[in-house]
Tab-separated table of C-alpha atoms and ligand atoms in Angstrom:
chain	number	residue	atom	x	y	z
A	1	UNK	CA	211.163	27.941	-27.013
A	2	UNK	CA	212.535	30.393	-24.435
A	3	UNK	CA	210.760	32.118	-21.564
A	4	UNK	CA	210.612	35.856	-21.122
A	5	UNK	CA	212.283	37.024	-17.883
A	6	UNK	CA	209.388	39.325	-16.964
A	7	UNK	CA	206.214	40.647	-18.547
A	8	UNK	CA	203.683	43.391	-17.843
A	9	UNK	CA	200.020	42.876	-16.973
A	10	UNK	CA	199.198	42.244	-20.655
A	11	UNK	CA	201.913	39.602	-20.962
A	12	UNK	CA	204.457	41.740	-22.872
A	13	UNK	CA	208.185	42.248	-22.456
A	14	UNK	CA	208.782	45.739	-23.837
A	15	UNK	CA	211.829	47.552	-25.181
A	16	UNK	CA	212.072	51.213	-26.184
A	17	UNK	CA	214.943	52.618	-28.225
A	18	UNK	CA	215.583	56.347	-27.904
A	19	UNK	CA	217.611	57.704	-30.779
A	20	UNK	CA	218.078	60.315	-33.468
A	21	UNK	CA	217.341	59.845	-37.156
A	22	UNK	CA	220.412	58.405	-38.872
A	23	UNK	CA	221.769	56.211	-36.074
A	24	UNK	CA	219.770	53.176	-37.183
A	25	UNK	CA	217.496	52.560	-34.178
A	26	UNK	CA	214.575	51.686	-36.451
A	27	UNK	CA	216.600	48.940	-38.151
A	28	UNK	CA	217.984	47.757	-34.795
A	29	UNK	CA	214.385	47.456	-33.517
A	30	UNK	CA	213.361	45.401	-36.521
A	31	UNK	CA	216.369	43.124	-36.120
A	32	UNK	CA	215.638	42.624	-32.407
A	33	UNK	CA	212.045	41.691	-33.225
A	34	UNK	CA	213.178	39.309	-35.968
A	35	UNK	CA	215.574	37.601	-33.568
A	36	UNK	CA	212.732	37.162	-31.048
A	37	UNK	CA	210.233	35.812	-33.569
A	38	UNK	CA	212.445	33.744	-35.875
A	39	UNK	CA	215.200	32.801	-33.448
A	40	UNK	CA	213.380	32.399	-30.127
A	41	UNK	CA	209.859	31.426	-31.318
A	42	UNK	CA	208.235	34.336	-29.479
A	43	UNK	CA	205.495	36.582	-30.763
A	44	UNK	CA	206.909	40.021	-31.452
A	45	UNK	CA	206.322	43.372	-33.077
A	46	UNK	CA	208.511	46.381	-33.866
A	47	UNK	CA	207.585	49.869	-35.049
A	48	UNK	CA	208.999	53.368	-34.820
A	49	UNK	CA	207.746	56.871	-34.221
A	50	UNK	CA	209.391	59.841	-35.901
A	51	UNK	CA	209.201	63.561	-35.396
A	52	UNK	CA	209.914	65.655	-38.451
A	53	UNK	CA	211.591	62.676	-40.204
A	54	UNK	CA	214.744	64.750	-40.452
A	55	UNK	CA	218.162	63.199	-40.002
A	56	UNK	CA	219.273	64.222	-36.551
A	57	UNK	CA	215.834	64.644	-34.963
A	58	UNK	CA	214.600	62.474	-32.111
A	59	UNK	CA	213.046	59.098	-32.974
A	60	UNK	CA	211.811	56.168	-30.927
A	61	UNK	CA	211.606	52.481	-31.811
A	62	UNK	CA	209.269	50.204	-29.892
A	63	UNK	CA	209.590	46.418	-29.573
A	64	UNK	CA	207.135	44.113	-27.858
A	65	UNK	CA	207.550	40.367	-27.177
A	66	UNK	CA	205.168	37.823	-25.710
A	67	UNK	CA	204.778	34.048	-25.458
A	68	UNK	CA	203.309	32.473	-28.624
A	69	UNK	CA	199.950	31.783	-26.936
A	70	UNK	CA	199.411	35.554	-26.410
A	71	UNK	CA	198.161	37.690	-29.275
A	72	UNK	CA	199.636	41.126	-29.906
A	73	UNK	CA	196.774	43.517	-30.374
A	74	UNK	CA	198.627	46.471	-28.900
A	75	UNK	CA	200.584	48.742	-31.222
A	76	UNK	CA	200.644	51.753	-28.936
A	77	UNK	CA	204.054	53.245	-28.074
A	78	UNK	CA	205.972	51.527	-25.287
A	79	UNK	CA	205.372	53.660	-22.201
A	80	UNK	CA	206.709	51.340	-19.499
A	81	UNK	CA	209.815	49.645	-20.917
A	82	UNK	CA	211.690	46.738	-19.322
A	83	UNK	CA	214.730	47.779	-21.369
A	84	UNK	CA	215.605	51.241	-22.710
A	85	UNK	CA	218.386	51.683	-25.272
A	86	UNK	CA	219.627	55.286	-25.510
A	87	UNK	CA	221.568	55.681	-28.754
A	88	UNK	CA	222.746	59.245	-28.046
A	89	UNK	CA	223.647	60.363	-24.543
A	90	UNK	CA	222.709	64.019	-25.176
A	91	UNK	CA	219.082	63.008	-25.771
A	92	UNK	CA	218.572	62.997	-22.011
A	93	UNK	CA	218.772	66.815	-22.056
A	94	UNK	CA	215.752	67.256	-24.284
A	95	UNK	CA	213.781	63.987	-24.103
A	96	UNK	CA	212.608	62.143	-20.997
A	97	UNK	CA	214.450	58.999	-22.075
A	98	UNK	CA	213.814	57.122	-18.835
A	99	UNK	CA	210.092	57.858	-18.772
A	100	UNK	CA	208.039	55.008	-17.331
A	101	UNK	CA	210.884	52.687	-16.299
A	102	UNK	CA	210.380	50.148	-13.505
A	103	UNK	CA	212.753	49.722	-10.575
A	104	UNK	CA	214.188	46.627	-12.279
A	105	UNK	CA	214.313	48.046	-15.828
A	106	UNK	CA	217.646	48.062	-17.647
A	107	UNK	CA	218.870	51.357	-19.090
A	108	UNK	CA	221.547	51.033	-21.779
A	109	UNK	CA	223.417	54.217	-22.785
A	110	UNK	CA	225.834	54.828	-25.641
A	111	UNK	CA	228.490	56.768	-23.742
A	112	UNK	CA	232.070	56.930	-22.520
A	113	UNK	CA	230.905	58.017	-19.070
A	114	UNK	CA	230.850	55.691	-16.060
A	115	UNK	CA	227.604	54.152	-14.858
A	116	UNK	CA	227.709	56.350	-11.732
A	117	UNK	CA	228.137	59.512	-13.834
A	118	UNK	CA	225.208	58.505	-16.033
A	119	UNK	CA	223.028	57.781	-13.000
A	120	UNK	CA	223.732	61.317	-11.843
A	121	UNK	CA	223.188	62.851	-15.279
A	122	UNK	CA	219.868	61.102	-15.893
A	123	UNK	CA	218.726	61.657	-12.306
A	124	UNK	CA	218.045	57.948	-11.824
A	125	UNK	CA	217.267	57.016	-8.240
A	126	UNK	CA	218.140	53.356	-8.690
A	127	UNK	CA	218.068	50.480	-11.151
A	128	UNK	CA	220.526	48.917	-13.553
A	129	UNK	CA	222.562	51.067	-15.924
A	130	UNK	CA	224.502	49.514	-18.769
A	131	UNK	CA	227.012	51.509	-20.773
A	132	UNK	CA	228.796	50.859	-24.050
A	133	UNK	CA	230.953	53.200	-26.129
A	134	UNK	CA	229.009	52.400	-29.311
A	135	UNK	CA	230.312	55.453	-31.204
A	136	UNK	CA	233.928	54.596	-30.346
A	137	UNK	CA	233.443	50.969	-31.446
A	138	UNK	CA	231.687	52.029	-34.656
A	139	UNK	CA	234.465	54.503	-35.516
A	140	UNK	CA	237.190	51.926	-34.884
A	141	UNK	CA	235.455	49.191	-36.845
A	142	UNK	CA	234.246	51.604	-39.548
A	143	UNK	CA	230.713	50.421	-39.032
A	144	UNK	CA	227.455	51.687	-37.609
A	145	UNK	CA	226.459	52.697	-34.102
A	146	UNK	CA	223.330	50.541	-34.289
A	147	UNK	CA	225.384	47.336	-34.664
A	148	UNK	CA	227.300	48.039	-31.438
A	149	UNK	CA	224.067	48.972	-29.633
A	150	UNK	CA	222.407	45.836	-30.986
A	151	UNK	CA	225.244	43.700	-29.592
A	152	UNK	CA	224.833	45.335	-26.167
A	153	UNK	CA	221.033	44.928	-26.300
A	154	UNK	CA	221.428	41.209	-26.981
A	155	UNK	CA	223.543	40.944	-23.842
A	156	UNK	CA	220.722	42.644	-21.893
A	157	UNK	CA	218.130	40.292	-23.376
A	158	UNK	CA	219.629	36.821	-22.862
A	159	UNK	CA	216.461	35.147	-24.174
A	160	UNK	CA	217.537	36.364	-27.648
A	161	UNK	CA	220.117	34.271	-29.482
A	162	UNK	CA	223.180	36.302	-30.495
A	163	UNK	CA	224.325	33.563	-32.895
A	164	UNK	CA	220.984	33.743	-34.711
A	165	UNK	CA	221.446	37.510	-35.027
A	166	UNK	CA	224.887	37.101	-36.535
A	167	UNK	CA	223.300	34.856	-39.173
A	168	UNK	CA	220.717	37.573	-39.931
A	169	UNK	CA	223.476	40.225	-40.252
A	170	UNK	CA	225.446	37.967	-42.584
A	171	UNK	CA	222.397	37.154	-44.707
A	172	UNK	CA	221.203	40.750	-45.017
A	173	UNK	CA	224.602	42.151	-46.070
A	174	UNK	CA	226.489	39.461	-47.981
A	175	UNK	CA	224.741	39.872	-51.334
A	176	UNK	CA	224.839	43.647	-51.729
A	177	UNK	CA	227.688	44.637	-49.396
A	178	UNK	CA	229.902	41.592	-48.827
A	179	UNK	CA	232.776	43.815	-47.630
A	180	UNK	CA	230.541	45.099	-44.789
A	181	UNK	CA	229.821	41.661	-43.268
A	182	UNK	CA	232.965	41.252	-41.131
A	183	UNK	CA	233.024	44.863	-39.788
A	184	UNK	CA	229.318	44.554	-38.877
A	185	UNK	CA	229.888	41.238	-37.092
A	186	UNK	CA	232.923	42.604	-35.238
A	187	UNK	CA	230.964	45.712	-34.189
A	188	UNK	CA	228.066	43.549	-32.969
A	189	UNK	CA	230.424	41.254	-31.022
A	190	UNK	CA	232.290	44.173	-29.463
A	191	UNK	CA	229.003	45.765	-28.350
A	192	UNK	CA	228.020	42.411	-26.814
A	193	UNK	CA	231.355	41.921	-25.032
A	194	UNK	CA	232.190	45.492	-24.016
A	195	UNK	CA	228.928	46.580	-22.393
A	196	UNK	CA	229.307	47.002	-18.617
A	197	UNK	CA	226.516	47.011	-16.041
A	198	UNK	CA	225.975	48.291	-12.570
A	199	UNK	CA	222.916	47.983	-10.372
A	200	UNK	CA	222.134	50.780	-7.939
A	201	UNK	CA	219.834	49.900	-5.046
A	202	UNK	CA	217.076	52.386	-4.345
A	203	UNK	CA	217.970	54.329	-1.196
A	204	UNK	CA	215.848	53.365	1.804
A	205	UNK	CA	212.499	55.120	1.849
A	206	UNK	CA	212.804	56.160	-1.835
A	207	UNK	CA	210.501	54.969	-4.600
A	208	UNK	CA	210.791	55.219	-8.357
A	209	UNK	CA	208.915	58.233	-9.764
A	210	UNK	CA	205.302	57.342	-10.488
A	211	UNK	CA	204.532	56.955	-14.170
A	212	UNK	CA	202.498	59.873	-15.481
A	213	UNK	CA	201.029	59.741	-18.978
A	214	UNK	CA	201.630	63.026	-20.787
A	215	UNK	CA	198.339	63.730	-22.487
A	216	UNK	CA	198.356	66.286	-25.268
A	217	UNK	CA	195.984	69.093	-24.289
A	218	UNK	CA	192.949	69.173	-26.524
A	219	UNK	CA	192.365	72.640	-27.905
A	220	UNK	CA	188.790	73.411	-28.693
A	221	UNK	CA	186.481	76.393	-28.722
A	222	UNK	CA	186.405	76.414	-24.932
A	223	UNK	CA	190.115	75.936	-24.267
A	224	UNK	CA	192.027	77.730	-27.018
A	225	UNK	CA	193.488	81.199	-26.324
A	226	UNK	CA	191.324	84.128	-27.323
A	227	UNK	CA	191.476	84.717	-31.078
A	228	UNK	CA	193.617	81.593	-31.566
A	229	UNK	CA	196.701	83.585	-30.549
A	230	UNK	CA	199.973	81.635	-30.447
A	231	UNK	CA	201.361	82.524	-27.028
A	232	UNK	CA	204.490	80.384	-27.302
A	233	UNK	CA	206.042	80.982	-30.731
A	234	UNK	CA	209.003	78.918	-31.894
A	235	UNK	CA	212.398	80.380	-31.118
A	236	UNK	CA	215.622	79.010	-32.532
A	237	UNK	CA	217.713	80.739	-29.836
A	238	UNK	CA	216.728	77.984	-27.437
A	239	UNK	CA	217.296	75.193	-29.944
A	240	UNK	CA	219.942	72.668	-28.939
A	241	UNK	CA	221.373	70.790	-31.925
A	242	UNK	CA	223.887	68.741	-29.961
A	243	UNK	CA	221.718	65.623	-30.286
A	244	UNK	CA	222.161	65.825	-34.058
A	245	UNK	CA	225.875	65.146	-33.799
A	246	UNK	CA	226.651	61.569	-34.720
A	247	UNK	CA	229.993	61.182	-32.997
A	248	UNK	CA	232.295	63.949	-34.241
A	249	UNK	CA	232.559	67.690	-33.719
A	250	UNK	CA	234.957	70.458	-34.864
A	251	UNK	CA	237.713	71.721	-32.619
A	252	UNK	CA	239.008	75.271	-32.974
A	253	UNK	CA	242.698	76.158	-32.688
A	254	UNK	CA	242.970	79.907	-32.204
A	255	UNK	CA	246.719	79.934	-32.956
A	256	UNK	CA	246.238	78.708	-36.542
A	257	UNK	CA	243.216	80.887	-37.395
A	258	UNK	CA	243.605	83.705	-39.958
A	259	UNK	CA	239.996	84.891	-39.415
A	260	UNK	CA	239.087	84.439	-43.088
A	261	UNK	CA	235.463	83.369	-42.332
A	262	UNK	CA	235.517	80.463	-44.811
A	263	UNK	CA	234.093	78.284	-42.021
A	264	UNK	CA	231.248	80.669	-41.281
A	265	UNK	CA	230.321	80.794	-44.978
A	266	UNK	CA	229.616	77.046	-45.078
A	267	UNK	CA	228.161	76.544	-41.599
A	268	UNK	CA	224.424	75.880	-41.902
A	269	UNK	CA	223.686	76.886	-38.319
A	270	UNK	CA	225.630	80.105	-37.655
A	271	UNK	CA	227.754	78.482	-34.962
A	272	UNK	CA	230.754	80.776	-35.273
A	273	UNK	CA	231.083	83.553	-32.739
A	274	UNK	CA	232.949	86.713	-33.744
A	275	UNK	CA	234.009	89.806	-31.896
A	276	UNK	CA	235.157	93.188	-33.099
A	277	UNK	CA	238.633	93.837	-31.733
A	278	UNK	CA	241.550	96.136	-32.674
A	279	UNK	CA	244.124	94.621	-35.043
A	280	UNK	CA	247.893	95.192	-34.688
A	281	UNK	CA	247.505	98.721	-36.001
A	282	UNK	CA	244.553	99.449	-33.747
A	283	UNK	CA	241.939	99.255	-36.528
A	284	UNK	CA	238.703	97.452	-35.704
A	285	UNK	CA	238.501	93.963	-37.261
A	286	UNK	CA	236.318	90.904	-36.748
A	287	UNK	CA	238.115	88.060	-34.971
A	288	UNK	CA	236.765	84.533	-34.644
A	289	UNK	CA	236.322	83.645	-30.980
A	290	UNK	CA	235.208	80.044	-31.316
A	291	UNK	CA	232.246	77.757	-31.874
A	292	UNK	CA	228.909	77.844	-30.133
A	293	UNK	CA	228.391	74.109	-29.668
A	294	UNK	CA	224.751	74.479	-28.729
A	295	UNK	CA	223.979	74.963	-32.429
A	296	UNK	CA	226.621	72.664	-33.927
A	297	UNK	CA	225.159	69.592	-35.613
A	298	UNK	CA	228.577	68.081	-36.357
A	299	UNK	CA	228.351	68.197	-40.158
A	300	UNK	CA	232.089	69.098	-40.305
A	301	UNK	CA	231.663	71.284	-43.402
A	302	UNK	CA	233.697	73.943	-41.606
A	303	UNK	CA	236.635	71.567	-41.126
A	304	UNK	CA	236.753	70.883	-44.868
A	305	UNK	CA	236.510	74.609	-45.686
A	306	UNK	CA	239.239	75.823	-43.335
A	307	UNK	CA	242.429	76.632	-45.308
A	308	UNK	CA	244.796	76.575	-42.321
A	309	UNK	CA	243.740	73.486	-40.314
A	310	UNK	CA	242.583	75.762	-37.520
A	311	UNK	CA	239.557	73.463	-37.402
A	312	UNK	CA	239.938	69.722	-36.917
A	313	UNK	CA	237.652	66.768	-36.171
A	314	UNK	CA	237.464	65.421	-32.665
A	315	UNK	CA	235.287	62.894	-30.844
A	316	UNK	CA	232.082	64.522	-29.654
A	317	UNK	CA	232.579	65.309	-26.016
A	318	UNK	CA	229.345	65.678	-24.136
A	319	UNK	CA	230.904	68.156	-21.717
A	320	UNK	CA	230.481	70.725	-24.500
A	321	UNK	CA	226.995	69.663	-25.490
A	322	UNK	CA	224.599	72.514	-25.017
A	323	UNK	CA	227.390	74.758	-23.772
A	324	UNK	CA	229.654	77.266	-25.440
A	325	UNK	CA	233.392	77.486	-25.087
A	326	UNK	CA	233.056	81.153	-25.937
A	327	UNK	CA	230.572	83.797	-24.781
A	328	UNK	CA	227.159	82.987	-26.186
A	329	UNK	CA	226.395	85.285	-29.116
A	330	UNK	CA	223.038	86.104	-27.538
A	331	UNK	CA	224.499	86.943	-24.140
A	332	UNK	CA	225.307	90.263	-25.687
A	333	UNK	CA	222.014	90.624	-27.505
A	334	UNK	CA	218.992	92.323	-26.095
A	335	UNK	CA	216.537	89.514	-25.291
B	401	SF4	S1	238.122	78.960	-41.955
B	401	SF4	FE1	239.731	78.431	-40.487
B	401	SF4	S2	241.156	80.129	-40.636
B	401	SF4	FE2	239.268	80.850	-41.586
B	401	SF4	S3	238.164	81.856	-39.890
B	401	SF4	FE3	237.466	79.731	-39.939
B	401	SF4	S4	238.803	78.690	-38.472
B	401	SF4	FE4	239.792	80.631	-38.962
B	402	SF4	S1	230.340	71.119	-37.834
B	402	SF4	FE1	231.027	73.166	-38.395
B	402	SF4	S2	229.789	73.720	-40.174
B	402	SF4	FE2	228.765	71.981	-39.203
B	402	SF4	S3	227.285	72.896	-37.800
B	402	SF4	FE3	229.153	72.540	-36.589
B	402	SF4	S4	230.302	74.448	-36.695
B	402	SF4	FE4	228.739	74.524	-38.362
C-alpha cells in the first residue's frame, strides 16, 4: 500500500479536473480513481458535474482518495484541490479554474505556453504549474486529449502506478478497438514524459487568496425582485465560445476569397463578419472581412464548405480566443 503525500483535515487527497464536454475529463477521472483503488489499494471516489450536458460546455470531474482505514462519506464537489487539471486553457477566462488551491497545490494546464506565461494569465501568485501540450500530442498520435492529460496527471501523482494504468487502458480497449490500444498507450506515455513543471515561490509578504465559498443566493418572497422581474436577461453578444474549440480553428486567407458566402451559410454561430464596400466598378457589394473568433466553436464546417480553400484548418491559438481579427460586428451596432 502507498501513502498519500498530503491530505486535508478530513483525510482526503483531492483532485479537480476542469474541462469541457467532449474532452474526456469524466473518463479520465474514473480511470484515475480506478488506478488509486485497484492499483494502489487506496479508498477512492470519482464523479462529475455538468452544466447543460452539451458538448463544448464546461464540466468538472472530482476525485477523492484516502487511506483504506478512512471512509468516504463526502461526495460534495472538490473545493480545495491538491491537484487541478485544466483540460482547456481558455477555460480560465470564464471559469475560476484555480478556485480554492493551496500554496502547494499543483496546477496542470493543457497548453503550449510557458509556465511563466500561464502564471501571468491565471493570475497565480505562487505555487507549482505543470504544462503539457495535450492537444498537440493527441493530434500527432491520433488519439484523445484525455489520454495525454492522464499521463501528465500520473506524473503529478506519483503514488499512482502508471504501469497499472497502462494495463487498464489495454484491457478497456483491446476487445472493441484493438487498433486504438497502441496510440492510446503512446499518448499516455508522452503526456507522462513531456509534462514540465515549475515552482514559483510566493513573493515575500504575499499570501494565497483566501478561499471563499460562492453560495448561490436564495431567492424567496423577501429577496426576489419586485414582480419576479428578470433584471439580467441572457445575452448572446457576450457569449464566448472559444472554450468549445477542441484544438482546431479556421484560418481565413483574404487573397483566395471570392466572397460567395458558402461559409456563412453553414456556420452555426454567425461568426463571419461582412462589410459593404464598392466593387471594381464602384457598385456596393458585401465583402467578407474575416472571422469573429469569440463565437467560433471550431466545428470547421466552413472549411469544408469553402470552394476556394480560402479557409483552412489551423491549431487553435489562444491569442485569438475571445478576440476578433476583424472589427467586432457589434462595435458598429447600437448597444
Ligand atoms: S466560402 Fe470561402 S470563398 Fe466563399 S466567402 Fe467563405 S471564405 Fe470566401
Ligand atoms: S469553425 Fe467555421 S463554421 Fe464552425 S463556428 Fe467557427 S467559423 Fe463557424
